[in-house]
Amino acid sequence: MLYKLIETKSLLSRAIKRQFSMAWYCSGTSNTELVENLSRMDLIKNEQVKRAMMGVDRAHYAPSRPYSDSPQPIGHGATISAPHMHGHACEYLVNYLKPGCRALDVGSGSGYLTHVFANLVTSPSGDGPSGQVIGVDHIPELVELADSNMRKSEQGRELLDSGKVKFITADGRKGWAEGAPYDAIHVGAAAETLHPQLVDQLRAPGRMFIPVSAEDPTALGGQYIWVVDKKEDGSIHKEKIFQVSYVPLTDPPK
């Protein structure tokens, strides 16, 4: 029994490693090619996610090599995550990002994923229900950067001017209570713990995607992605998904 358990964990670990090694072959020469490559490798499986990512040109958000499937620095010690990680986040949250839903993007950084989320919570036809996405970052310069990046496209300007997207300077570890409850919360930096304020701000039902520092510092990257579900009765279900390496969710730089 113990052998089978170890064997299963080993197979799962190899599958995850293979999936992430495949991601490095997904880079493209355009946004369309990048997203198509992610889809071809099954790193994006949901058609809604695919359309939402197709609708946001990463060149507006990544200062260099925008169509490379790798993290890119955006200044102030922050990065824009690799496209495959954005795909993973969307895939896990997509059922909570329907038109009319509300989402919180903690550590919104460049603003890219905030824009993708907005595509998911806004009715494609424009005459259906439209939700709202709030991006929170504790670095004022990054909040300004996200706003500037989104204004590079006509659609981005409409989302901001209509209030469907807002960028706010605040301590993301405390969420943004004024906009709660949220159907989906995404955290784009590694937290030291599952911050209770974020869990409290989830709608019931609702889901959070969050990297958390591992108790074992020798673990790969020292962090794990957790998916946190708040059920209709308010009960909480937590599941550890895979190992990652994110910049930390910390105090503003001094």
Short mmCIF file of N, CA, C and O in Angstrom, two decimals, residues 80-146:
data_model
loop_
_atom_site.label_atom_id
_atom_site.label_comp_id
_atom_site.label_asym_id
_atom_site.label_seq_id
_atom_site.Cartn_x
_atom_site.Cartn_y
_atom_site.Cartn_z
N ILE A 80 5.93 39.89 -14.58
CA ILE A 80 4.71 39.39 -15.18
C ILE A 80 4.94 37.90 -15.36
O ILE A 80 5.96 37.47 -15.91
N SER A 81 4.05 37.08 -14.83
CA SER A 81 4.23 35.63 -14.84
C SER A 81 4.27 35.10 -16.27
O SER A 81 3.81 35.74 -17.22
N ALA A 82 4.79 33.88 -16.42
CA ALA A 82 4.80 33.22 -17.71
C ALA A 82 3.36 32.99 -18.18
O ALA A 82 2.47 32.73 -17.37
N PRO A 83 3.12 33.07 -19.49
CA PRO A 83 1.76 32.88 -20.01
C PRO A 83 1.11 31.56 -19.58
O PRO A 83 -0.09 31.52 -19.33
N HIS A 84 1.90 30.48 -19.47
CA HIS A 84 1.28 29.21 -19.09
C HIS A 84 0.75 29.26 -17.66
O HIS A 84 -0.25 28.62 -17.33
N MET A 85 1.41 30.06 -16.79
CA MET A 85 0.90 30.20 -15.43
C MET A 85 -0.41 31.01 -15.42
O MET A 85 -1.33 30.73 -14.66
N HIS A 86 -0.47 32.02 -16.28
CA HIS A 86 -1.72 32.76 -16.40
C HIS A 86 -2.83 31.84 -16.91
O HIS A 86 -3.98 31.92 -16.45
N GLY A 87 -2.46 30.97 -17.85
CA GLY A 87 -3.44 30.00 -18.34
C GLY A 87 -3.93 29.08 -17.25
O GLY A 87 -5.14 28.80 -17.14
N HIS A 88 -3.00 28.58 -16.42
CA HIS A 88 -3.39 27.70 -15.30
C HIS A 88 -4.36 28.42 -14.36
O HIS A 88 -5.38 27.85 -13.94
N ALA A 89 -4.04 29.67 -14.02
CA ALA A 89 -4.90 30.43 -13.10
C ALA A 89 -6.31 30.57 -13.68
O ALA A 89 -7.32 30.36 -12.99
N CYS A 90 -6.39 30.91 -14.97
CA CYS A 90 -7.69 31.07 -15.60
C CYS A 90 -8.47 29.76 -15.64
O CYS A 90 -9.68 29.73 -15.40
N GLU A 91 -7.77 28.67 -15.94
CA GLU A 91 -8.43 27.36 -16.04
C GLU A 91 -9.05 26.97 -14.70
O GLU A 91 -10.16 26.44 -14.64
N TYR A 92 -8.33 27.24 -13.61
CA TYR A 92 -8.85 26.88 -12.29
C TYR A 92 -9.98 27.81 -11.83
O TYR A 92 -10.80 27.42 -11.00
N LEU A 93 -10.02 29.03 -12.37
CA LEU A 93 -11.00 30.01 -11.90
C LEU A 93 -12.16 30.23 -12.87
O LEU A 93 -13.13 30.91 -12.51
N VAL A 94 -12.08 29.69 -14.07
CA VAL A 94 -13.02 30.07 -15.13
C VAL A 94 -14.48 29.84 -14.76
O VAL A 94 -15.36 30.63 -15.15
N ASN A 95 -14.78 28.82 -13.99
CA ASN A 95 -16.18 28.56 -13.61
C ASN A 95 -16.71 29.60 -12.63
O ASN A 95 -17.92 29.65 -12.36
N TYR A 96 -15.83 30.44 -12.11
CA TYR A 96 -16.23 31.51 -11.19
C TYR A 96 -16.02 32.88 -11.83
O TYR A 96 -16.10 33.91 -11.15
N LEU A 97 -15.74 32.88 -13.13
CA LEU A 97 -15.50 34.12 -13.88
C LEU A 97 -16.49 34.23 -15.04
O LEU A 97 -16.12 34.52 -16.17
N LYS A 98 -17.74 33.99 -14.75
CA LYS A 98 -18.80 34.11 -15.75
C LYS A 98 -19.21 35.58 -15.88
O LYS A 98 -18.95 36.40 -14.99
N PRO A 99 -19.85 35.94 -17.03
CA PRO A 99 -20.35 37.31 -17.15
C PRO A 99 -21.22 37.71 -15.96
O PRO A 99 -22.12 36.97 -15.56
N GLY A 100 -20.91 38.86 -15.38
CA GLY A 100 -21.63 39.34 -14.22
C GLY A 100 -20.93 39.07 -12.90
O GLY A 100 -21.31 39.61 -11.86
N CYS A 101 -19.88 38.24 -12.93
CA CYS A 101 -19.16 37.92 -11.69
C CYS A 101 -18.20 39.03 -11.29
O CYS A 101 -17.85 39.91 -12.09
N ARG A 102 -17.75 38.98 -10.04
CA ARG A 102 -16.78 39.94 -9.51
C ARG A 102 -15.50 39.19 -9.17
O ARG A 102 -15.54 38.09 -8.61
N ALA A 103 -14.36 39.81 -9.50
CA ALA A 103 -13.08 39.17 -9.26
C ALA A 103 -12.10 40.16 -8.65
O ALA A 103 -12.16 41.37 -8.92
N LEU A 104 -11.19 39.63 -7.83
CA LEU A 104 -10.12 40.42 -7.22
C LEU A 104 -8.80 39.84 -7.67
O LEU A 104 -8.56 38.63 -7.54
N ASP A 105 -7.93 40.68 -8.23
CA ASP A 105 -6.60 40.26 -8.67
C ASP A 105 -5.57 40.92 -7.76
O ASP A 105 -5.26 42.10 -7.91
N VAL A 106 -5.06 40.14 -6.82
CA VAL A 106 -4.10 40.65 -5.83
C VAL A 106 -2.69 40.55 -6.41
O VAL A 106 -2.28 39.50 -6.90
N GLY A 107 -1.95 41.64 -6.33
CA GLY A 107 -0.62 41.68 -6.95
C GLY A 107 -0.78 41.80 -8.46
O GLY A 107 -0.17 41.06 -9.23
N SER A 108 -1.63 42.75 -8.87
CA SER A 108 -2.01 42.85 -10.28
C SER A 108 -0.87 43.25 -11.20
O SER A 108 -0.94 43.03 -12.41
N GLY A 109 0.20 43.85 -10.66
CA GLY A 109 1.42 44.08 -11.43
C GLY A 109 1.19 44.82 -12.73
O GLY A 109 0.73 45.96 -12.75
N SER A 110 1.49 44.17 -13.85
CA SER A 110 1.39 44.80 -15.16
C SER A 110 -0.05 45.07 -15.57
O SER A 110 -0.31 45.89 -16.45
N GLY A 111 -1.00 44.35 -14.97
CA GLY A 111 -2.40 44.49 -15.33
C GLY A 111 -2.88 43.49 -16.36
O GLY A 111 -4.08 43.46 -16.69
N TYR A 112 -1.99 42.64 -16.86
CA TYR A 112 -2.36 41.70 -17.93
C TYR A 112 -3.49 40.76 -17.52
O TYR A 112 -4.51 40.67 -18.20
N LEU A 113 -3.30 40.05 -16.41
CA LEU A 113 -4.30 39.06 -16.03
C LEU A 113 -5.60 39.72 -15.60
O LEU A 113 -6.69 39.16 -15.81
N THR A 114 -5.52 40.91 -15.06
CA THR A 114 -6.74 41.67 -14.72
C THR A 114 -7.57 41.88 -15.98
O THR A 114 -8.80 41.74 -15.96
N HIS A 115 -6.90 42.21 -17.08
CA HIS A 115 -7.58 42.42 -18.36
C HIS A 115 -8.19 41.12 -18.86
O HIS A 115 -9.34 41.10 -19.34
N VAL A 116 -7.46 40.01 -18.75
CA VAL A 116 -7.99 38.72 -19.18
C VAL A 116 -9.23 38.37 -18.37
O VAL A 116 -10.25 37.92 -18.92
N PHE A 117 -9.16 38.56 -17.05
CA PHE A 117 -10.32 38.29 -16.20
C PHE A 117 -11.52 39.14 -16.63
O PHE A 117 -12.66 38.68 -16.64
N ALA A 118 -11.24 40.41 -16.99
CA ALA A 118 -12.32 41.30 -17.41
C ALA A 118 -13.01 40.76 -18.66
O ALA A 118 -14.23 40.89 -18.82
N ASN A 119 -12.24 40.16 -19.57
CA ASN A 119 -12.84 39.56 -20.75
C ASN A 119 -13.79 38.42 -20.38
O ASN A 119 -14.78 38.17 -21.07
N LEU A 120 -13.48 37.72 -19.30
CA LEU A 120 -14.29 36.58 -18.88
C LEU A 120 -15.56 37.00 -18.16
O LEU A 120 -16.60 36.35 -18.28
N VAL A 121 -15.51 38.09 -17.39
CA VAL A 121 -16.68 38.50 -16.60
C VAL A 121 -17.57 39.48 -17.34
O VAL A 121 -18.60 39.89 -16.83
N THR A 122 -17.17 39.86 -18.55
CA THR A 122 -17.94 40.79 -19.37
C THR A 122 -18.61 40.04 -20.51
O THR A 122 -17.98 39.21 -21.17
N SER A 123 -19.86 40.32 -20.74
CA SER A 123 -20.59 39.65 -21.81
C SER A 123 -19.97 39.98 -23.16
O SER A 123 -19.76 41.16 -23.48
N PRO A 124 -19.62 38.97 -23.98
CA PRO A 124 -18.97 39.21 -25.28
C PRO A 124 -19.80 40.10 -26.19
O PRO A 124 -19.25 40.91 -26.95
N SER A 125 -21.10 39.98 -26.14
CA SER A 125 -21.96 40.77 -27.01
C SER A 125 -22.11 42.21 -26.55
O SER A 125 -22.51 43.09 -27.31
N GLY A 126 -21.78 42.44 -25.29
CA GLY A 126 -21.88 43.79 -24.75
C GLY A 126 -23.25 44.14 -24.21
O GLY A 126 -23.43 45.17 -23.56
N ASP A 127 -24.27 43.31 -24.50
CA ASP A 127 -25.62 43.62 -24.02
C ASP A 127 -26.08 42.67 -22.92
O ASP A 127 -27.23 42.69 -22.50
N GLY A 128 -25.16 41.81 -22.43
CA GLY A 128 -25.48 40.89 -21.35
C GLY A 128 -24.92 41.42 -20.03
O GLY A 128 -24.49 42.58 -19.93
N PRO A 129 -24.94 40.60 -19.01
CA PRO A 129 -24.42 41.03 -17.71
C PRO A 129 -22.92 41.27 -17.75
O PRO A 129 -22.19 40.55 -18.43
N SER A 130 -22.47 42.29 -17.08
CA SER A 130 -21.04 42.60 -17.00
C SER A 130 -20.62 42.67 -15.54
O SER A 130 -21.27 43.32 -14.72
N GLY A 131 -19.54 42.00 -15.24
CA GLY A 131 -19.01 42.00 -13.89
C GLY A 131 -17.97 43.09 -13.70
O GLY A 131 -17.91 44.06 -14.47
N GLN A 132 -17.15 42.90 -12.69
CA GLN A 132 -16.10 43.88 -12.39
C GLN A 132 -14.87 43.15 -11.88
O GLN A 132 -14.98 42.13 -11.18
N VAL A 133 -13.70 43.65 -12.26
CA VAL A 133 -12.44 43.12 -11.76
C VAL A 133 -11.67 44.25 -11.09
O VAL A 133 -11.52 45.34 -11.67
N ILE A 134 -11.22 44.00 -9.88
CA ILE A 134 -10.42 44.99 -9.15
C ILE A 134 -9.00 44.45 -9.03
O ILE A 134 -8.78 43.34 -8.53
N GLY A 135 -8.04 45.21 -9.53
CA GLY A 135 -6.63 44.86 -9.40
C GLY A 135 -6.02 45.65 -8.25
O GLY A 135 -6.16 46.87 -8.18
N VAL A 136 -5.35 44.94 -7.37
CA VAL A 136 -4.74 45.58 -6.18
C VAL A 136 -3.24 45.33 -6.19
O VAL A 136 -2.78 44.20 -6.39
N ASP A 137 -2.48 46.39 -5.99
CA ASP A 137 -1.02 46.25 -5.83
C ASP A 137 -0.55 47.26 -4.80
O ASP A 137 -1.13 48.35 -4.69
N HIS A 138 0.47 46.89 -4.03
CA HIS A 138 0.93 47.79 -2.97
C HIS A 138 1.99 48.77 -3.46
O HIS A 138 2.44 49.62 -2.70
N ILE A 139 2.40 48.68 -4.72
CA ILE A 139 3.40 49.58 -5.29
C ILE A 139 2.68 50.57 -6.20
O ILE A 139 2.17 50.18 -7.26
N PRO A 140 2.61 51.85 -5.83
CA PRO A 140 1.85 52.82 -6.62
C PRO A 140 2.30 52.90 -8.08
O PRO A 140 1.47 53.06 -8.98
N GLU A 141 3.61 52.77 -8.30
CA GLU A 141 4.11 52.84 -9.67
C GLU A 141 3.57 51.71 -10.54
O GLU A 141 3.35 51.88 -11.75
N LEU A 142 3.35 50.54 -9.94
CA LEU A 142 2.79 49.43 -10.70
C LEU A 142 1.30 49.62 -10.97
O LEU A 142 0.79 49.19 -12.01
N VAL A 143 0.61 50.25 -10.04
CA VAL A 143 -0.80 50.57 -10.28
C VAL A 143 -0.91 51.53 -11.46
O VAL A 143 -1.77 51.36 -12.35
N GLU A 144 -0.03 52.51 -11.50
CA GLU A 144 -0.02 53.45 -12.62
C GLU A 144 0.36 52.73 -13.92
O GLU A 144 -0.21 53.01 -14.99
N LEU A 145 1.32 51.81 -13.83
CA LEU A 145 1.74 51.05 -15.01
C LEU A 145 0.59 50.22 -15.57
O LEU A 145 0.37 50.19 -16.78
N ALA A 146 -0.14 49.53 -14.68
CA ALA A 146 -1.25 48.70 -15.12
C ALA A 146 -2.30 49.53 -15.84
O ALA A 146 -2.82 49.14 -16.90
#
